[in-house]
PDB file of C-alpha atoms and ligand atoms in Angstrom:
ATOM      1  CA  MET G 220    -135.143  64.435 -73.382  1.00 66.00           C
ATOM      2  CA  GLY G 221    -135.988  60.969 -74.554  1.00 91.00           C
ATOM      3  CA  ILE G 222    -136.327  59.224 -77.878  1.00 95.00           C
ATOM      4  CA  ILE G 223    -140.020  59.152 -78.820  1.00 96.00           C
ATOM      5  CA  LEU G 224    -139.776  57.660 -82.286  1.00 98.00           C
ATOM      6  CA  ASP G 225    -137.275  55.136 -83.557  1.00 98.00           C
ATOM      7  CA  VAL G 226    -137.610  54.053 -87.182  1.00 98.00           C
ATOM      8  CA  THR G 227    -135.119  51.447 -88.375  1.00 98.00           C
ATOM      9  CA  ASP G 228    -134.624  49.824 -91.771  1.00 98.00           C
ATOM     10  CA  LEU G 229    -137.998  50.951 -93.087  1.00 97.00           C
ATOM     11  CA  HIS G 230    -138.621  49.416 -96.474  1.00 97.00           C
ATOM     12  CA  ILE G 231    -141.684  50.071 -98.642  1.00 95.00           C
ATOM     13  CA  GLU G 232    -142.450  48.236-101.841  1.00 93.00           C
ATOM     14  CA  PHE G 233    -145.399  48.594-104.228  1.00 90.00           C
ATOM     15  CA  HIS G 234    -147.009  45.676-106.032  1.00 84.00           C
ATOM     16  CA  ASP G 235    -149.391  47.541-108.327  1.00 75.00           C
ATOM     17  CA  HIS G 236    -147.546  46.371-111.403  1.00 73.00           C
ATOM     18  CA  ASP G 237    -145.952  43.081-112.439  1.00 76.00           C
ATOM     19  CA  LEU G 238    -142.627  43.898-110.853  1.00 82.00           C
ATOM     20  CA  PRO G 239    -142.500  45.097-107.252  1.00 84.00           C
ATOM     21  CA  GLU G 240    -141.158  48.637-106.994  1.00 90.00           C
ATOM     22  CA  THR G 241    -139.120  49.662-103.979  1.00 93.00           C
ATOM     23  CA  VAL G 242    -139.924  53.274-103.075  1.00 94.00           C
ATOM     24  CA  VAL G 243    -138.250  53.477 -99.644  1.00 96.00           C
ATOM     25  CA  GLU G 244    -135.172  51.524 -98.616  1.00 96.00           C
ATOM     26  CA  ASP G 245    -133.254  51.345 -95.303  1.00 96.00           C
ATOM     27  CA  PHE G 246    -134.900  54.454 -93.915  1.00 98.00           C
ATOM     28  CA  ASP G 247    -133.797  55.306 -90.358  1.00 98.00           C
ATOM     29  CA  LEU G 248    -135.049  58.131 -88.187  1.00 98.00           C
ATOM     30  CA  MET G 249    -134.634  58.745 -84.498  1.00 96.00           C
ATOM     31  CA  LEU G 250    -136.678  61.579 -83.080  1.00 97.00           C
ATOM     32  CA  GLU G 251    -136.193  63.126 -79.660  1.00 95.00           C
ATOM     33  CA  GLU G 252    -139.000  64.636 -77.652  1.00 95.00           C
ATOM     34  CA  GLY G 253    -139.609  68.193 -78.827  1.00 95.00           C
ATOM     35  CA  GLU G 254    -137.120  67.983 -81.689  1.00 96.00           C
ATOM     36  CA  ILE G 255    -137.662  69.269 -85.241  1.00 97.00           C
ATOM     37  CA  VAL G 256    -136.148  67.093 -87.950  1.00 98.00           C
ATOM     38  CA  GLY G 257    -136.254  67.902 -91.649  1.00 97.00           C
ATOM     39  CA  ILE G 258    -136.560  65.518 -94.571  1.00 97.00           C
ATOM     40  CA  VAL G 259    -135.457  66.979 -97.885  1.00 96.00           C
ATOM     41  CA  GLY G 260    -135.211  65.528-101.367  1.00 95.00           C
ATOM     42  CA  GLU G 261    -136.377  65.999-104.935  1.00 93.00           C
ATOM     43  CA  SER G 262    -139.897  64.998-105.960  1.00 93.00           C
ATOM     44  CA  GLY G 263    -140.363  61.210-105.930  1.00 94.00           C
ATOM     45  CA  SER G 264    -137.505  60.564-103.499  1.00 96.00           C
ATOM     46  CA  GLY G 265    -139.753  58.781-100.980  1.00 96.00           C
ATOM     47  CA  LYS G 266    -140.391  61.537 -98.439  1.00 97.00           C
ATOM     48  CA  SER G 267    -144.181  61.234 -98.379  1.00 95.00           C
ATOM     49  CA  MET G 268    -144.162  57.440 -98.376  1.00 94.00           C
ATOM     50  CA  SER G 269    -141.858  57.399 -95.337  1.00 96.00           C
ATOM     51  CA  ALA G 270    -144.029  59.991 -93.581  1.00 96.00           C
ATOM     52  CA  LEU G 271    -147.276  58.190 -94.343  1.00 93.00           C
ATOM     53  CA  ALA G 272    -145.832  54.946 -92.992  1.00 93.00           C
ATOM     54  CA  ILE G 273    -144.895  56.671 -89.721  1.00 94.00           C
ATOM     55  CA  ALA G 274    -148.339  58.258 -89.489  1.00 93.00           C
ATOM     56  CA  GLY G 275    -149.916  54.845 -90.094  1.00 88.00           C
ATOM     57  CA  LEU G 276    -151.692  56.164 -93.158  1.00 87.00           C
ATOM     58  CA  LEU G 277    -150.393  53.852 -95.874  1.00 85.00           C
ATOM     59  CA  LYS G 278    -153.159  51.639 -97.155  1.00 72.00           C
ATOM     60  CA  ARG G 279    -152.505  48.028 -96.357  1.00 66.00           C
ATOM     61  CA  HIS G 280    -153.046  46.533 -99.770  1.00 63.00           C
ATOM     62  CA  ALA G 281    -150.650  46.402-102.704  1.00 71.00           C
ATOM     63  CA  LEU G 282    -147.560  47.146-100.700  1.00 83.00           C
ATOM     64  CA  THR G 283    -145.028  45.499 -98.450  1.00 88.00           C
ATOM     65  CA  LYS G 284    -143.573  47.260 -95.451  1.00 90.00           C
ATOM     66  CA  LYS G 285    -140.591  45.987 -93.531  1.00 94.00           C
ATOM     67  CA  GLY G 286    -138.513  47.339 -90.684  1.00 97.00           C
ATOM     68  CA  ARG G 287    -139.588  48.820 -87.385  1.00 97.00           C
ATOM     69  CA  ILE G 288    -141.390  52.003 -86.380  1.00 97.00           C
ATOM     70  CA  MET G 289    -141.155  52.068 -82.600  1.00 97.00           C
ATOM     71  CA  PHE G 290    -143.428  54.514 -80.791  1.00 96.00           C
ATOM     72  CA  ASP G 291    -144.500  54.304 -77.175  1.00 91.00           C
ATOM     73  CA  GLY G 292    -143.249  50.721 -76.907  1.00 91.00           C
ATOM     74  CA  HIS G 293    -145.183  49.512 -79.966  1.00 94.00           C
ATOM     75  CA  ASP G 294    -144.020  48.721 -83.467  1.00 95.00           C
ATOM     76  CA  LEU G 295    -146.491  50.664 -85.617  1.00 93.00           C
ATOM     77  CA  LEU G 296    -145.805  48.348 -88.562  1.00 92.00           C
ATOM     78  CA  THR G 297    -146.904  45.197 -86.773  1.00 91.00           C
ATOM     79  CA  CYS G 298    -149.180  46.309 -83.931  1.00 92.00           C
ATOM     80  CA  ASP G 299    -152.890  45.528 -84.125  1.00 91.00           C
ATOM     81  CA  ARG G 300    -155.266  47.880 -85.883  1.00 88.00           C
ATOM     82  CA  ASN G 301    -156.812  49.251 -82.697  1.00 91.00           C
ATOM     83  CA  THR G 302    -153.444  50.221 -81.242  1.00 92.00           C
ATOM     84  CA  LEU G 303    -152.495  51.935 -84.511  1.00 90.00           C
ATOM     85  CA  ARG G 304    -155.852  53.730 -84.650  1.00 90.00           C
ATOM     86  CA  SER G 305    -155.421  54.954 -81.106  1.00 91.00           C
ATOM     87  CA  TYR G 306    -152.257  56.828 -82.131  1.00 92.00           C
ATOM     88  CA  GLN G 307    -153.302  57.965 -85.601  1.00 89.00           C
ATOM     89  CA  GLY G 308    -154.398  61.577 -85.657  1.00 86.00           C
ATOM     90  CA  ASP G 309    -154.028  61.820 -81.893  1.00 91.00           C
ATOM     91  CA  GLU G 310    -150.489  61.113 -80.612  1.00 95.00           C
ATOM     92  CA  ILE G 311    -149.110  61.303 -84.152  1.00 96.00           C
ATOM     93  CA  SER G 312    -150.822  63.648 -86.566  1.00 96.00           C
ATOM     94  CA  MET G 313    -150.088  64.863 -90.040  1.00 95.00           C
ATOM     95  CA  ILE G 314    -150.688  67.884 -92.227  1.00 94.00           C
ATOM     96  CA  PHE G 315    -150.392  67.987 -95.998  1.00 90.00           C
ATOM     97  CA  GLN G 316    -149.490  70.301 -98.828  1.00 86.00           C
ATOM     98  CA  GLU G 317    -152.958  71.033-100.115  1.00 80.00           C
ATOM     99  CA  PRO G 318    -155.502  71.534 -97.333  1.00 73.00           C
ATOM    100  CA  MET G 319    -158.343  71.724 -99.865  1.00 73.00           C
ATOM    101  CA  THR G 320    -157.990  68.011-100.601  1.00 80.00           C
ATOM    102  CA  SER G 321    -157.757  67.085 -96.913  1.00 85.00           C
ATOM    103  CA  LEU G 322    -160.628  69.272 -95.747  1.00 92.00           C
ATOM    104  CA  ASN G 323    -164.177  68.155 -96.411  1.00 93.00           C
ATOM    105  CA  PRO G 324    -165.808  70.850 -98.602  1.00 93.00           C
ATOM    106  CA  VAL G 325    -169.315  70.300 -97.216  1.00 95.00           C
ATOM    107  CA  LYS G 326    -168.461  70.298 -93.503  1.00 96.00           C
ATOM    108  CA  LYS G 327    -168.012  73.390 -91.378  1.00 97.00           C
ATOM    109  CA  ILE G 328    -164.501  74.269 -90.208  1.00 98.00           C
ATOM    110  CA  GLY G 329    -165.335  73.756 -86.519  1.00 98.00           C
ATOM    111  CA  TRP G 330    -166.593  70.221 -87.138  1.00 97.00           C
ATOM    112  CA  GLN G 331    -163.347  69.372 -88.917  1.00 97.00           C
ATOM    113  CA  VAL G 332    -161.088  70.907 -86.287  1.00 97.00           C
ATOM    114  CA  GLU G 333    -162.895  68.840 -83.632  1.00 97.00           C
ATOM    115  CA  GLU G 334    -162.669  65.565 -85.544  1.00 95.00           C
ATOM    116  CA  SER G 335    -159.858  63.907 -83.611  1.00 94.00           C
ATOM    117  CA  LEU G 336    -161.531  64.781 -80.294  1.00 95.00           C
ATOM    118  CA  ARG G 337    -164.743  63.120 -81.506  1.00 95.00           C
ATOM    119  CA  ILE G 338    -162.804  59.984 -82.477  1.00 93.00           C
ATOM    120  CA  HIS G 339    -160.234  59.711 -79.705  1.00 93.00           C
ATOM    121  CA  HIS G 340    -161.768  61.529 -76.754  1.00 93.00           C
ATOM    122  CA  LYS G 341    -165.423  60.604 -76.583  1.00 93.00           C
ATOM    123  CA  GLU G 342    -165.435  61.595 -72.898  1.00 95.00           C
ATOM    124  CA  ILE G 343    -165.173  65.268 -73.863  1.00 96.00           C
ATOM    125  CA  SER G 344    -168.552  67.015 -74.043  1.00 97.00           C
ATOM    126  CA  ARG G 345    -169.815  68.889 -77.075  1.00 96.00           C
ATOM    127  CA  GLU G 346    -169.456  72.260 -75.372  1.00 97.00           C
ATOM    128  CA  GLU G 347    -165.919  71.476 -74.224  1.00 97.00           C
ATOM    129  CA  ARG G 348    -165.008  70.297 -77.748  1.00 97.00           C
ATOM    130  CA  LYS G 349    -166.180  73.568 -79.196  1.00 98.00           C
ATOM    131  CA  LYS G 350    -164.335  75.536 -76.540  1.00 98.00           C
ATOM    132  CA  ARG G 351    -161.089  73.675 -77.276  1.00 97.00           C
ATOM    133  CA  ALA G 352    -161.550  74.027 -81.043  1.00 98.00           C
ATOM    134  CA  ILE G 353    -161.958  77.785 -80.758  1.00 98.00           C
ATOM    135  CA  GLU G 354    -158.958  78.034 -78.419  1.00 97.00           C
ATOM    136  CA  MET G 355    -156.838  76.021 -80.855  1.00 97.00           C
ATOM    137  CA  MET G 356    -158.027  78.045 -83.845  1.00 98.00           C
ATOM    138  CA  ASP G 357    -157.046  81.181 -81.959  1.00 97.00           C
ATOM    139  CA  ALA G 358    -153.650  79.652 -81.077  1.00 96.00           C
ATOM    140  CA  VAL G 359    -152.848  78.980 -84.747  1.00 96.00           C
ATOM    141  CA  GLY G 360    -153.564  82.593 -85.611  1.00 95.00           C
ATOM    142  CA  LEU G 361    -157.057  82.387 -87.102  1.00 96.00           C
ATOM    143  CA  ARG G 362    -158.687  85.719 -86.413  1.00 96.00           C
ATOM    144  CA  GLU G 363    -162.316  85.727 -85.209  1.00 97.00           C
ATOM    145  CA  PRO G 364    -162.228  81.974 -84.535  1.00 98.00           C
ATOM    146  CA  GLU G 365    -165.903  81.886 -83.445  1.00 98.00           C
ATOM    147  CA  LYS G 366    -166.868  83.156 -86.867  1.00 98.00           C
ATOM    148  CA  VAL G 367    -164.480  80.851 -88.758  1.00 98.00           C
ATOM    149  CA  TYR G 368    -165.872  77.935 -86.706  1.00 98.00           C
ATOM    150  CA  SER G 369    -169.117  78.144 -88.688  1.00 98.00           C
ATOM    151  CA  MET G 370    -167.565  78.745 -92.097  1.00 98.00           C
ATOM    152  CA  TYR G 371    -166.817  76.313 -94.932  1.00 97.00           C
ATOM    153  CA  PRO G 372    -163.343  75.644 -96.425  1.00 95.00           C
ATOM    154  CA  HIS G 373    -164.067  77.488 -99.693  1.00 95.00           C
ATOM    155  CA  GLU G 374    -164.699  80.681 -97.738  1.00 96.00           C
ATOM    156  CA  LEU G 375    -161.088  80.758 -96.507  1.00 95.00           C
ATOM    157  CA  SER G 376    -157.771  81.663 -98.142  1.00 93.00           C
ATOM    158  CA  GLY G 377    -155.067  79.019 -98.695  1.00 91.00           C
ATOM    159  CA  GLY G 378    -153.075  80.240 -95.713  1.00 92.00           C
ATOM    160  CA  MET G 379    -156.139  80.155 -93.446  1.00 94.00           C
ATOM    161  CA  ARG G 380    -156.986  76.649 -94.628  1.00 94.00           C
ATOM    162  CA  GLN G 381    -153.469  75.491 -93.744  1.00 94.00           C
ATOM    163  CA  ARG G 382    -153.941  77.044 -90.280  1.00 96.00           C
ATOM    164  CA  VAL G 383    -157.220  75.125 -89.971  1.00 96.00           C
ATOM    165  CA  MET G 384    -155.386  71.894 -90.849  1.00 96.00           C
ATOM    166  CA  ILE G 385    -152.767  72.661 -88.224  1.00 96.00           C
ATOM    167  CA  ALA G 386    -155.477  73.361 -85.630  1.00 97.00           C
ATOM    168  CA  ALA G 387    -157.140  70.041 -86.487  1.00 96.00           C
ATOM    169  CA  ALA G 388    -153.784  68.234 -86.222  1.00 96.00           C
ATOM    170  CA  MET G 389    -152.903  69.902 -82.914  1.00 97.00           C
ATOM    171  CA  ILE G 390    -156.194  69.676 -81.043  1.00 96.00           C
ATOM    172  CA  GLY G 391    -155.414  66.222 -79.630  1.00 94.00           C
ATOM    173  CA  GLN G 392    -152.050  67.535 -78.375  1.00 95.00           C
ATOM    174  CA  PRO G 393    -149.972  65.129 -80.465  1.00 96.00           C
ATOM    175  CA  ARG G 394    -146.443  64.235 -79.443  1.00 97.00           C
ATOM    176  CA  ILE G 395    -145.400  64.149 -83.098  1.00 97.00           C
ATOM    177  CA  LEU G 396    -146.604  66.419 -85.900  1.00 98.00           C
ATOM    178  CA  ILE G 397    -145.639  65.402 -89.419  1.00 97.00           C
ATOM    179  CA  ALA G 398    -145.794  68.309 -91.866  1.00 97.00           C
ATOM    180  CA  ASP G 399    -145.510  67.126 -95.476  1.00 96.00           C
ATOM    181  CA  GLU G 400    -144.664  70.137 -97.676  1.00 95.00           C
ATOM    182  CA  PRO G 401    -147.161  72.242 -95.708  1.00 93.00           C
ATOM    183  CA  THR G 402    -146.145  75.490 -97.398  1.00 91.00           C
ATOM    184  CA  THR G 403    -145.469  74.385-100.975  1.00 87.00           C
ATOM    185  CA  ALA G 404    -148.846  75.564-102.281  1.00 84.00           C
ATOM    186  CA  LEU G 405    -148.584  78.939-100.537  1.00 88.00           C
ATOM    187  CA  ASP G 406    -146.908  82.169-101.581  1.00 89.00           C
ATOM    188  CA  VAL G 407    -143.658  83.161 -99.918  1.00 89.00           C
ATOM    189  CA  THR G 408    -145.084  85.543 -97.288  1.00 90.00           C
ATOM    190  CA  ILE G 409    -147.692  83.056 -96.088  1.00 91.00           C
ATOM    191  CA  GLN G 410    -145.063  80.296 -96.257  1.00 91.00           C
ATOM    192  CA  ALA G 411    -142.894  82.236 -93.771  1.00 92.00           C
ATOM    193  CA  GLN G 412    -145.893  82.701 -91.454  1.00 94.00           C
ATOM    194  CA  ILE G 413    -146.667  78.978 -91.429  1.00 94.00           C
ATOM    195  CA  VAL G 414    -143.017  78.118 -90.709  1.00 95.00           C
ATOM    196  CA  GLU G 415    -143.129  80.644 -87.851  1.00 96.00           C
ATOM    197  CA  LEU G 416    -146.321  79.039 -86.545  1.00 96.00           C
ATOM    198  CA  LEU G 417    -144.729  75.572 -86.559  1.00 97.00           C
ATOM    199  CA  ARG G 418    -141.747  76.951 -84.661  1.00 97.00           C
ATOM    200  CA  LYS G 419    -144.098  78.507 -82.087  1.00 96.00           C
ATOM    201  CA  ILE G 420    -146.042  75.256 -81.663  1.00 97.00           C
ATOM    202  CA  ASN G 421    -142.791  73.364 -81.161  1.00 97.00           C
ATOM    203  CA  LYS G 422    -141.524  75.833 -78.600  1.00 96.00           C
ATOM    204  CA  GLU G 423    -144.703  76.340 -76.609  1.00 96.00           C
ATOM    205  CA  ARG G 424    -146.056  72.779 -76.669  1.00 96.00           C
ATOM    206  CA  ASN G 425    -142.826  70.807 -77.087  1.00 96.00           C
ATOM    207  CA  THR G 426    -144.372  68.922 -80.021  1.00 97.00           C
ATOM    208  CA  ALA G 427    -141.760  67.029 -82.032  1.00 97.00           C
ATOM    209  CA  ILE G 428    -142.033  67.898 -85.730  1.00 98.00           C
ATOM    210  CA  ILE G 429    -140.987  66.037 -88.852  1.00 98.00           C
ATOM    211  CA  PHE G 430    -140.854  68.775 -91.484  1.00 98.00           C
ATOM    212  CA  ILE G 431    -140.759  67.632 -95.089  1.00 97.00           C
ATOM    213  CA  SER G 432    -139.782  69.873 -97.974  1.00 95.00           C
ATOM    214  CA  HIS G 433    -138.009  69.820-101.318  1.00 92.00           C
ATOM    215  CA  ASP G 434    -136.570  73.185-100.292  1.00 91.00           C
ATOM    216  CA  LEU G 435    -133.396  72.972 -98.215  1.00 91.00           C
ATOM    217  CA  SER G 436    -133.475  76.680 -97.339  1.00 90.00           C
ATOM    218  CA  LEU G 437    -136.867  76.248 -95.642  1.00 92.00           C
ATOM    219  CA  ILE G 438    -135.520  73.256 -93.728  1.00 94.00           C
ATOM    220  CA  ARG G 439    -132.593  75.379 -92.618  1.00 93.00           C
ATOM    221  CA  GLN G 440    -134.976  78.001 -91.196  1.00 93.00           C
ATOM    222  CA  LEU G 441    -136.765  75.495 -88.981  1.00 95.00           C
ATOM    223  CA  CYS G 442    -134.654  72.407 -88.347  1.00 96.00           C
ATOM    224  CA  GLN G 443    -131.378  71.609 -86.731  1.00 92.00           C
ATOM    225  CA  ARG G 444    -131.095  68.140 -88.160  1.00 96.00           C
ATOM    226  CA  VAL G 445    -131.911  67.004 -91.676  1.00 97.00           C
ATOM    227  CA  ILE G 446    -132.252  63.777 -93.609  1.00 97.00           C
ATOM    228  CA  VAL G 447    -131.489  64.009 -97.333  1.00 96.00           C
ATOM    229  CA  MET G 448    -133.340  61.495 -99.536  1.00 97.00           C
ATOM    230  CA  GLN G 449    -132.838  60.436-103.127  1.00 96.00           C
ATOM    231  CA  GLY G 450    -134.512  57.601-104.995  1.00 96.00           C
ATOM    232  CA  GLY G 451    -135.965  56.060-101.814  1.00 97.00           C
ATOM    233  CA  ASN G 452    -132.672  56.117 -99.938  1.00 97.00           C
ATOM    234  CA  ILE G 453    -131.158  58.353 -97.298  1.00 97.00           C
ATOM    235  CA  VAL G 454    -128.017  59.734 -98.904  1.00 96.00           C
ATOM    236  CA  GLU G 455    -126.921  62.067 -96.157  1.00 95.00           C
ATOM    237  CA  THR G 456    -128.000  63.039 -92.663  1.00 96.00           C
ATOM    238  CA  GLY G 457    -126.781  65.383 -89.963  1.00 95.00           C
ATOM    239  CA  ASP G 458    -126.729  68.923 -88.650  1.00 95.00           C
ATOM    240  CA  VAL G 459    -128.237  71.321 -91.228  1.00 94.00           C
ATOM    241  CA  GLU G 460    -125.543  73.978 -90.855  1.00 93.00           C
ATOM    242  CA  GLU G 461    -122.851  71.326 -91.077  1.00 93.00           C
ATOM    243  CA  ILE G 462    -124.387  69.991 -94.282  1.00 91.00           C
ATOM    244  CA  PHE G 463    -124.591  73.500 -95.713  1.00 87.00           C
ATOM    245  CA  ARG G 464    -120.912  74.050 -94.875  1.00 88.00           C
ATOM    246  CA  SER G 465    -119.652  70.761 -96.244  1.00 88.00           C
ATOM    247  CA  PRO G 466    -122.183  68.630 -98.114  1.00 88.00           C
ATOM    248  CA  LYS G 467    -120.749  65.147 -98.579  1.00 86.00           C
ATOM    249  CA  MET G 468    -122.873  64.143-101.530  1.00 85.00           C
ATOM    250  CA  GLY G 469    -123.042  65.708-104.977  1.00 87.00           C
ATOM    251  CA  TYR G 470    -126.831  65.413-104.754  1.00 88.00           C
ATOM    252  CA  THR G 471    -126.922  67.534-101.586  1.00 90.00           C
ATOM    253  CA  ARG G 472    -124.663  70.109-103.250  1.00 90.00           C
ATOM    254  CA  LYS G 473    -127.195  70.271-106.072  1.00 89.00           C
ATOM    255  CA  LEU G 474    -130.041  70.880-103.607  1.00 88.00           C
ATOM    256  CA  ILE G 475    -127.995  73.686-102.039  1.00 88.00           C
ATOM    257  CA  ALA G 476    -127.115  75.140-105.448  1.00 86.00           C
ATOM    258  CA  ALA G 477    -130.826  75.104-106.362  1.00 83.00           C
ATOM    259  CA  ILE G 478    -131.624  77.611-103.600  1.00 80.00           C
ATOM    260  CA  PRO G 479    -132.079  81.112-104.984  1.00 74.00           C
ATOM    261  CA  GLN G 480    -129.384  83.350-103.476  1.00 64.00           C
ATOM    262  CA  ILE G 481    -131.993  85.722-102.097  1.00 56.00           C
ATOM    263  CA  ASN G 482    -133.056  83.076 -99.561  1.00 48.00           C
ATOM    264  CA  LEU G 483    -129.609  82.612 -98.062  1.00 46.00           C
TER     265      LEU G 483
HETATM  266  N1  LIG J 210    -149.558  54.074-105.673  1.00 65.53           N
HETATM  267  C1  LIG J 210    -148.274  53.992-106.056  1.00 65.53           C
HETATM  268  N2  LIG J 210    -147.834  52.919-106.770  1.00 65.53           N
HETATM  269  C2  LIG J 210    -146.551  52.826-107.149  1.00 65.53           C
HETATM  270  N3  LIG J 210    -145.620  53.734-106.884  1.00 65.53           N
HETATM  271  C3  LIG J 210    -145.992  54.826-106.186  1.00 65.53           C
HETATM  272  C4  LIG J 210    -147.326  55.022-105.732  1.00 65.53           C
HETATM  273  N4  LIG J 210    -147.377  56.193-105.060  1.00 65.53           N
HETATM  274  C5  LIG J 210    -146.136  56.715-105.104  1.00 65.53           C
HETATM  275  N5  LIG J 210    -145.283  55.888-105.768  1.00 65.53           N
HETATM  276  C6  LIG J 210    -143.865  56.103-106.033  1.00 65.53           C
HETATM  277  O1  LIG J 210    -143.162  56.164-104.802  1.00 65.53           O
HETATM  278  C7  LIG J 210    -142.015  56.989-104.955  1.00 65.53           C
HETATM  279  C8  LIG J 210    -141.907  57.911-103.778  1.00 65.53           C
HETATM  280  O2  LIG J 210    -142.995  58.803-103.779  1.00 65.53           O
HETATM  281  P1  LIG J 210    -143.203  59.908-102.669  1.00 65.53           P
HETATM  282  O3  LIG J 210    -142.858  59.357-101.326  1.00 65.53           O
HETATM  283  O4  LIG J 210    -144.564  60.453-102.855  1.00 65.53           O
HETATM  284  O5  LIG J 210    -142.103  61.003-103.071  1.00 65.53           O
HETATM  285  P2  LIG J 210    -141.892  62.480-102.511  1.00 65.53           P
HETATM  286  O6  LIG J 210    -142.863  62.724-101.408  1.00 65.53           O
HETATM  287  O7  LIG J 210    -140.473  62.515-102.046  1.00 65.53           O
HETATM  288  O8  LIG J 210    -142.098  63.391-103.667  1.00 65.53           O
HETATM  289  C9  LIG J 210    -142.164  57.710-106.282  1.00 65.53           C
HETATM  290  O9  LIG J 210    -141.263  57.126-107.195  1.00 65.53           O
HETATM  291  C10 LIG J 210    -143.593  57.430-106.698  1.00 65.53           C
HETATM  292  O10 LIG J 210    -143.670  57.310-108.098  1.00 65.53           O
HETATM  293 MG1  LIG J 211    -144.338  64.159-101.260  1.00 65.53          MG
END
């Protein structure tokens, strides 16, 4: 096992308004190959901003980023655009809460699942792309993948759309999958299925996962290690069970207390 991602002192500041606003401060994250790490925190605590920075998806204007995001010997904050592009959506890929906003409504599912192969692996033929897309769609639990391949996003349920997003994120065999509240828009049963799918992907493909949620009980189901964020800062980090047993911060205790008893 080796360290594949090493984020140190990440700092993100917006300049949209007169005064700069710091939204992430001193964020550190070390990720081992094949590990699942959780990031938990109330809405607005800086989880998505940190994740987007790691995925290289923060727009370059109107914000300052400092620190280091080391991946594969490169600092993703300072490397050239081509290097960053070569990782984005291929070695490091991301899925979001609401697949409907990430999926293109007028493009067929198959086309969207294949996207990262079209961008990053031009050597792969059209037939091979389709074959891999259908295999991946099958692997994420989409029934009748050949049929779904030719469908449009609006023809699918929320849970199926999230599976499509996961297939699209996984087709390039990323080393890191960042899942930003991937189950928040789904009902509890489907939520459990998606968590199970992420666990399966991690186990079978050894993909490291950064799993983001405002729900500590979900994090506990999937992750061994968790980072607790509040107001742009990491307030606590460590083994999930350990944190459940003896949370050091009042904020963490509140997150634990917010979990409905039925989930425990
Ligand atoms: N475009 C923006 N300009 C200024 N502040 C922003 C912008 N987008 C998000 N923020 C702020 O950044 C902070 C962190 O947001 P975010 O990372 O999305 O939180 P979380 O994912 O934990 O809910 C929030 O206070 C939010 O208001
Ligand atoms: Mg968020």
